[in-house]
Structure formats: structure tokens, C-alpha cells
PDB file of C-alpha atoms in Angstrom:
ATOM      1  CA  UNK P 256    -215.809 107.829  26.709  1.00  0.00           C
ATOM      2  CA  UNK P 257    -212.709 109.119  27.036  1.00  0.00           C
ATOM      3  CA  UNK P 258    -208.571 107.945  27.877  1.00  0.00           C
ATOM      4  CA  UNK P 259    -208.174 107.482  24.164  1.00  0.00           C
ATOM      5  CA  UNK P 260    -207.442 103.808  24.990  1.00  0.00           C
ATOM      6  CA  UNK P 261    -208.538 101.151  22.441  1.00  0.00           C
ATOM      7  CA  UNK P 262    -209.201  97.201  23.407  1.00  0.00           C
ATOM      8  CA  UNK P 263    -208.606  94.893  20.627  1.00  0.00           C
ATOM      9  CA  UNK P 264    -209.830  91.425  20.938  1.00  0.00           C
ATOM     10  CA  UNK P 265    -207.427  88.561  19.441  1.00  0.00           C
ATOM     11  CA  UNK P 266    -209.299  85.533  17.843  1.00  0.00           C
ATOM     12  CA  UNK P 267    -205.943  83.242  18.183  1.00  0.00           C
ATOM     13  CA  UNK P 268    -204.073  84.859  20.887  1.00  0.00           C
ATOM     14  CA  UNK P 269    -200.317  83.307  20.412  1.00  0.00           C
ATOM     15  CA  UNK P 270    -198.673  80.906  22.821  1.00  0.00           C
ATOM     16  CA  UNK P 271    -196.317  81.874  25.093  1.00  0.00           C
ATOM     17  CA  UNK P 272    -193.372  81.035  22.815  1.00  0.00           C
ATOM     18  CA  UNK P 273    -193.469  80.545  19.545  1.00  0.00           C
ATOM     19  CA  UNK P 274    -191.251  80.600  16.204  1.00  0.00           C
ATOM     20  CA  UNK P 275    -191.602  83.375  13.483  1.00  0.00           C
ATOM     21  CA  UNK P 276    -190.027  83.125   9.831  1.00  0.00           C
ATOM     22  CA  UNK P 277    -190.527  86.326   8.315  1.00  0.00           C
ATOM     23  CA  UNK P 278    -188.845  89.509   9.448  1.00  0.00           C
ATOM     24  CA  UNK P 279    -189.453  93.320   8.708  1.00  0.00           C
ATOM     25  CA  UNK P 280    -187.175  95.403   9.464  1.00  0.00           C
ATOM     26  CA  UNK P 281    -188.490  99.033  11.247  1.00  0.00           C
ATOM     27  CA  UNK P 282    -187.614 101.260  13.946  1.00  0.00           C
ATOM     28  CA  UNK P 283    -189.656 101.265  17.146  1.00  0.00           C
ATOM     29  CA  UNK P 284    -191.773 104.106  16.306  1.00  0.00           C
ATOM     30  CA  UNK P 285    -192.782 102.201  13.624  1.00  0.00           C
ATOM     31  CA  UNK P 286    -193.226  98.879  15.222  1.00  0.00           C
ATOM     32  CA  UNK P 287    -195.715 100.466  17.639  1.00  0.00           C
ATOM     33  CA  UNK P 288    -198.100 101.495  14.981  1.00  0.00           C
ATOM     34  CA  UNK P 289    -198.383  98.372  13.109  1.00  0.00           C
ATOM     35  CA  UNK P 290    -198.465  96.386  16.345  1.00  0.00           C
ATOM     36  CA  UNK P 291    -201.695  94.746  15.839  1.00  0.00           C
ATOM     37  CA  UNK P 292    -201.261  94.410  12.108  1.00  0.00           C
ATOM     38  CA  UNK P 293    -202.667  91.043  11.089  1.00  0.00           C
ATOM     39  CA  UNK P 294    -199.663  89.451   9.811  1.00  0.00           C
ATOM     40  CA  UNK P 295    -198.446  90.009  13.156  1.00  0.00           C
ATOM     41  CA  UNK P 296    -200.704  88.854  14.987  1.00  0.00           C
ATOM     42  CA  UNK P 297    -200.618  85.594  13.012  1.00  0.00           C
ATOM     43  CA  UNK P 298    -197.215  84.999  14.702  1.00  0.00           C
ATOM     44  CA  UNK P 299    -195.346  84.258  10.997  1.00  0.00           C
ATOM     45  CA  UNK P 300    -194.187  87.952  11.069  1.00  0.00           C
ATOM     46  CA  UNK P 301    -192.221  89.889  13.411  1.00  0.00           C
ATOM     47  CA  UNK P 302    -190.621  93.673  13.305  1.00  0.00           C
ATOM     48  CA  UNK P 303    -187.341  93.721  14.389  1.00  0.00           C
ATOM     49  CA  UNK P 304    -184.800  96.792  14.801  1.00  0.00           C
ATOM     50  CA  UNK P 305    -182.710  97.237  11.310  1.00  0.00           C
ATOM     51  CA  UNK P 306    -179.547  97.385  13.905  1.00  0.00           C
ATOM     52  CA  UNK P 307    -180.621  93.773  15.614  1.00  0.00           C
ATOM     53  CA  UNK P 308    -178.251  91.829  12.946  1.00  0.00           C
ATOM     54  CA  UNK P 309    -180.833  89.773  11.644  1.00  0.00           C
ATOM     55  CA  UNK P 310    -181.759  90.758   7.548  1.00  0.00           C
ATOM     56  CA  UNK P 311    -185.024  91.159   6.483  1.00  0.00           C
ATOM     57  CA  UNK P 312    -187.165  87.788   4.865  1.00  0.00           C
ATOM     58  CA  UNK P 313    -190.328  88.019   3.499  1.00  0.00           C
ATOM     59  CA  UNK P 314    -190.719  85.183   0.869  1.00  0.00           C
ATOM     60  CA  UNK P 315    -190.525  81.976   3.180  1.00  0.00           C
ATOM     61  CA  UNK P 316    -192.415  78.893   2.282  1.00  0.00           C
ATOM     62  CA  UNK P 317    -196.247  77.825   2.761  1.00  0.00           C
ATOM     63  CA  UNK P 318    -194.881  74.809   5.988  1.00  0.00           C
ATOM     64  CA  UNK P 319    -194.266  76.550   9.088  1.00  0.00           C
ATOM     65  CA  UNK P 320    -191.164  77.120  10.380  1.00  0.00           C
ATOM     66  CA  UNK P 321    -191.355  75.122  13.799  1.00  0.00           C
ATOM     67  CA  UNK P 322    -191.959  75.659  17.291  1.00  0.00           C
ATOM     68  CA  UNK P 323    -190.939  76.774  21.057  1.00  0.00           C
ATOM     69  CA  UNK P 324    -191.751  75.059  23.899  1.00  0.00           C
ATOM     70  CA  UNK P 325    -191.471  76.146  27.317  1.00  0.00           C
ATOM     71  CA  UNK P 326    -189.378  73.554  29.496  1.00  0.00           C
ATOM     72  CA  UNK P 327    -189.090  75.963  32.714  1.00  0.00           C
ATOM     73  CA  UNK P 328    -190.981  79.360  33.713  1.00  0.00           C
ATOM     74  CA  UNK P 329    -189.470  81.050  36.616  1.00  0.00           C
ATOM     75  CA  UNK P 330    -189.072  84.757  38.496  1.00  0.00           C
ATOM     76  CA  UNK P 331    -186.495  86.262  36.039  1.00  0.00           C
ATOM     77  CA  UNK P 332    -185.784  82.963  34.195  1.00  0.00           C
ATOM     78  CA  UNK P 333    -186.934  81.153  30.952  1.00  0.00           C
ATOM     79  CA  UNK P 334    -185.676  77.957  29.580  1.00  0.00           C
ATOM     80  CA  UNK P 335    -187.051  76.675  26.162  1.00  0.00           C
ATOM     81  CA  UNK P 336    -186.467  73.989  23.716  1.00  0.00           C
ATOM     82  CA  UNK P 337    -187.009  75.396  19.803  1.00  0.00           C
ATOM     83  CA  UNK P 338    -187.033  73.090  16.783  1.00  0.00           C
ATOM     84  CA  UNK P 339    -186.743  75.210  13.724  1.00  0.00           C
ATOM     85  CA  UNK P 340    -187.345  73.933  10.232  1.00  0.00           C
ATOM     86  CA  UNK P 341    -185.135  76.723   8.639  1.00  0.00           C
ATOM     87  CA  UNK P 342    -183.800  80.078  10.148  1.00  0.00           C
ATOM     88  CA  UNK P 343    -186.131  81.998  12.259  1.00  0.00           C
ATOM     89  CA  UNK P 344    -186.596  84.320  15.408  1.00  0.00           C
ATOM     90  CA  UNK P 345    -188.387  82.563  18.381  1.00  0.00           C
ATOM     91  CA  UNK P 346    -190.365  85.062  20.061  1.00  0.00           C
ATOM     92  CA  UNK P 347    -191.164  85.391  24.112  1.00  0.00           C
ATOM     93  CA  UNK P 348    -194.474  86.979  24.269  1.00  0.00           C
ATOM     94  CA  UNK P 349    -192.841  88.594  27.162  1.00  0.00           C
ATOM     95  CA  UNK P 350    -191.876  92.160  27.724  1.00  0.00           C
ATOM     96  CA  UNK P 351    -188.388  93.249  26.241  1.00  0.00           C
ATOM     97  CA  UNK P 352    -185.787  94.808  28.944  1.00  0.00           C
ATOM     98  CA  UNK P 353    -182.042  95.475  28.817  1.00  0.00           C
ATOM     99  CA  UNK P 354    -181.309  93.011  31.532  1.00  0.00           C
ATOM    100  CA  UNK P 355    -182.512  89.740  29.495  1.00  0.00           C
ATOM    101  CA  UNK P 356    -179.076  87.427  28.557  1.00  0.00           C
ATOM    102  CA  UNK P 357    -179.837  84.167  26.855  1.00  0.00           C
ATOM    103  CA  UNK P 358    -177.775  81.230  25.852  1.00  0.00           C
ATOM    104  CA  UNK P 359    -178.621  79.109  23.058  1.00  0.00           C
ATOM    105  CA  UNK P 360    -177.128  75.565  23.248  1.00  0.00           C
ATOM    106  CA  UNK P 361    -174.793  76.873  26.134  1.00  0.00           C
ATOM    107  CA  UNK P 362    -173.395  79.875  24.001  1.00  0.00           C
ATOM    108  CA  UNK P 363    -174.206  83.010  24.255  1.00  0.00           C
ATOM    109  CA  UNK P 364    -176.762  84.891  22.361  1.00  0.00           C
ATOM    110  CA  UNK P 365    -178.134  87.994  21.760  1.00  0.00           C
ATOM    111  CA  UNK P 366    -181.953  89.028  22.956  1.00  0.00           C
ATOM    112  CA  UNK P 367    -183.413  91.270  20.961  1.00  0.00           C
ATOM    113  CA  UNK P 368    -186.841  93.675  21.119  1.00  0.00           C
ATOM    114  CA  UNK P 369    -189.512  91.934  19.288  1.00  0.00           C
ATOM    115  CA  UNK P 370    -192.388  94.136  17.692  1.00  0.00           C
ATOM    116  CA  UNK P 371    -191.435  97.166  19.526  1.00  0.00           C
ATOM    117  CA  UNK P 372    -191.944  95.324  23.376  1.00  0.00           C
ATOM    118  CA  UNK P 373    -191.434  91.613  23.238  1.00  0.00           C
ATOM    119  CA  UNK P 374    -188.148  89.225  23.563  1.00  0.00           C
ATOM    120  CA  UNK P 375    -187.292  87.078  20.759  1.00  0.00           C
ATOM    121  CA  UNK P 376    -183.933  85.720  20.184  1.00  0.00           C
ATOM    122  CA  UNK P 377    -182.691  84.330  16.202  1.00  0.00           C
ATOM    123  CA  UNK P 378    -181.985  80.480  15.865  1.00  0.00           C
ATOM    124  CA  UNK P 379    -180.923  78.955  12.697  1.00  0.00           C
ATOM    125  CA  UNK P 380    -182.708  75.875  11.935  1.00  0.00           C
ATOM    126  CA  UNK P 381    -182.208  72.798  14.289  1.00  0.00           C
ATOM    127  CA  UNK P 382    -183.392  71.629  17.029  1.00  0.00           C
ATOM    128  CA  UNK P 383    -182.261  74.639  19.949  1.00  0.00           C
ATOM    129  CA  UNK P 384    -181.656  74.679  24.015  1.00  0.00           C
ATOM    130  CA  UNK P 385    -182.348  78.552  25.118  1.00  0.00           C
ATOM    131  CA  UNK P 386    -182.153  79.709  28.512  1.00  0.00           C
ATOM    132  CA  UNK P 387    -182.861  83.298  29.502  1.00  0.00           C
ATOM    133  CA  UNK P 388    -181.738  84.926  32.633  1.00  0.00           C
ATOM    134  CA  UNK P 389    -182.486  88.497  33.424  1.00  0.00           C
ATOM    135  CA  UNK P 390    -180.030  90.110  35.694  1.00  0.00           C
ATOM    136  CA  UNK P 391    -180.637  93.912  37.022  1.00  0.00           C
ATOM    137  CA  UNK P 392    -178.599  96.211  34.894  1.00  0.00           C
ATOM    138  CA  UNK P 393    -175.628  97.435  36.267  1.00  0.00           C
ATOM    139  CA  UNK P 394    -176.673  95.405  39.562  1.00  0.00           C
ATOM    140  CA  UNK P 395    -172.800  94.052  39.844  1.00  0.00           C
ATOM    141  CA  UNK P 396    -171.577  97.745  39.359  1.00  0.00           C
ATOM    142  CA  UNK P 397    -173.704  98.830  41.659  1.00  0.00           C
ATOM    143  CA  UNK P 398    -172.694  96.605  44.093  1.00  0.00           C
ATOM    144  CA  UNK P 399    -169.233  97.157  43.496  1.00  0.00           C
ATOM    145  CA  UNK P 400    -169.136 100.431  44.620  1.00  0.00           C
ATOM    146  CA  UNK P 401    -171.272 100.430  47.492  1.00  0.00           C
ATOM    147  CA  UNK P 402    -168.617  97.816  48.834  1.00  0.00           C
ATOM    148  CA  UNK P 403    -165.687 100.515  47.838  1.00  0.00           C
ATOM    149  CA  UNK P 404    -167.969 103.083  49.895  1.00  0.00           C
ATOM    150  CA  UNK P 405    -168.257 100.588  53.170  1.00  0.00           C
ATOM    151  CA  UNK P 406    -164.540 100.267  52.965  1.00  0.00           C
ATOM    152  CA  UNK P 407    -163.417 103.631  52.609  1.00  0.00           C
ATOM    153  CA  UNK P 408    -165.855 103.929  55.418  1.00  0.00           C
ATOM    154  CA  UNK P 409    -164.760 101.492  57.573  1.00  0.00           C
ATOM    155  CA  UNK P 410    -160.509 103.009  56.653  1.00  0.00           C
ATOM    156  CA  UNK P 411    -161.791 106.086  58.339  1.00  0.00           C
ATOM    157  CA  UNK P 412    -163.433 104.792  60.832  1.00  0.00           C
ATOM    158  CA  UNK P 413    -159.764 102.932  61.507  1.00  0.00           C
ATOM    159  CA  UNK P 414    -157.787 106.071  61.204  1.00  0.00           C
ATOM    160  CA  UNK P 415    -160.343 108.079  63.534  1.00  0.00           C
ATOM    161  CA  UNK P 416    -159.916 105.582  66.376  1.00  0.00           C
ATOM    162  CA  UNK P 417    -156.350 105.373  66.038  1.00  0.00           C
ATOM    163  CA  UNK P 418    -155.834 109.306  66.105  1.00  0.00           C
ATOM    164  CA  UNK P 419    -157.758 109.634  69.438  1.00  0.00           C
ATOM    165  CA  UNK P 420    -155.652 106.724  70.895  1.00  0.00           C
ATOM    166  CA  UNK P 421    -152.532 108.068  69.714  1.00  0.00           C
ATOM    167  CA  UNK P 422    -153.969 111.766  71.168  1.00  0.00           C
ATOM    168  CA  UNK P 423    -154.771 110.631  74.400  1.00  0.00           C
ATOM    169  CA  UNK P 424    -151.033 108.568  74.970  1.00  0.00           C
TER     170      UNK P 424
END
């Protein structure tokens, strides 16, 4: 009665990981809507950005297309080992953020939003080492200048002392 909030229940809730072989390609708004669409939720399909670099499949065969497993689940750290049967986007039912870098078989890759909130990262088929890392955006930045501040702080504090020496020679 009220909150216009809706609770879906999920018969096969997805694991934690898991390989998808058929991409749409929408924007976010769109991805949103059809969120709990049923081909989604069946973990074959995922919505993916039409800038993300990955083209849009929808005719893959009946076999699946693999699986994810998770080797090591951490504070701001994933590592996973994906065998794919043919091209396909492994998906972290995990939320998406700017900070997420991942390496795939110790080069780097590209993480991309998933379905309007989730991670998922494109593998072509083989067997696949992925490790993702999230580091705060801008964090080195950040840190950067707040060490330029302290030393322009710590110049003046230099000069200040040697004035009032040199004043009270």
C-alpha cells in the first residue's frame, strides 16, 4: 500500500558468475525496463550499451555457451576462471561502478555495465583467467594533490621561519 515498489520472486535465481551468449544492444533507460524480462533472467541474454564494443547476437546455438567460476571473492576484488564454448560476455551479478579494472589472462580488459547495473566483461571462447580489482576513481589524483598541498604547505612554513630568523639577526 503504497512506495510504488514491486518484489519479484526469481524461480532460478543465477549464480554469482555466469556466461551469457546472446547480446542486445540498448541504452540504459532501456535496459532498466526490460530488467526482469524472462530471457534475462534465464542468464542466456544480456543488454549491453551499443557503445560497449561488443555487436549484437541473437541466433546462437541450442548447447550453452560455458561457465564462470569463482576462484577468489574478496573486499574490492574478484578472480574467476571462465571456459567459454564460443564468444560470450561473462556476467558478475555484481553492481557495475567506474572503478572496476579487470585483466583477462594477465591483459587488460574492459568491464562493462551489464543489464543496466551489473559487471560483465566479453571473452572469446577458451578457457579464461579474469581478475577484477576495483580501485576508487581518481583515488591516485586525489592523492596526488593533497601531497602537492602538504608541500607547498610545509615551503611556507620553511620560508616563514626563516623570515623571522633573518628579522630578528
Amino acid at each position: 500500500a503504497g512506495g510504488g515498489a514491486t518484489l519479484y520472486a526469481v524461480e532460478r535465481p543465477l549464480p554469482r558468475a555466469y556466461l551469457a551468449d546472446r547480446v542486445r544492444l540498448v541504452d540504459d533507460a532501456r535496459a532498466r525496463e526490460r530488467l526482469v524480462a524472462g530471457d534475462l533472467l534465464d542468464g542466456r541474454t544480456v543488454m549491453l550499451r551499443p557503445d560497449a564494443g561488443v555487436g549484437a547476437r541473437e541466433e546462437v546455438p541450442v548447447e550453452g555457451p560455458g561457465g564462470c567460476e569463482i576462484t577468489r571473492y574478496g573486499d574490492g576484488e574478484i578472480d574467476a576462471r571462465c571456459d567459454a564454448a564460443r564468444a560470450a560476455v561473462a556476467v558478475f551479478v555484481e553492481q557495475y561502478a567506474p572503478g572496476w579494472r579487470v585483466t583477462v589472462d594477465g591483459r587488460e580488459g574492459r568491464v562493462l555495465p551489464v543489464n543496466g547495473l551489473m559487471r560483465g566483461v566479453a571473452l572469446g571462447p577458451g578457457t579464461h583467467r579474469l581478475a577484477l580489482r576495483y580501485e576508487t576513481p581518481w583515488l591516485r589524483a586525489s592523492l596526488a594533490l593533497a601531497l602537492a598541498g602538504w608541500a607547498v604547505v610545509a615551503v611556507l612554513l620553511v620560508a616563514s621561519r626563516r623570515r623571522r630568523v633573518e628579522r630578528a639577526r
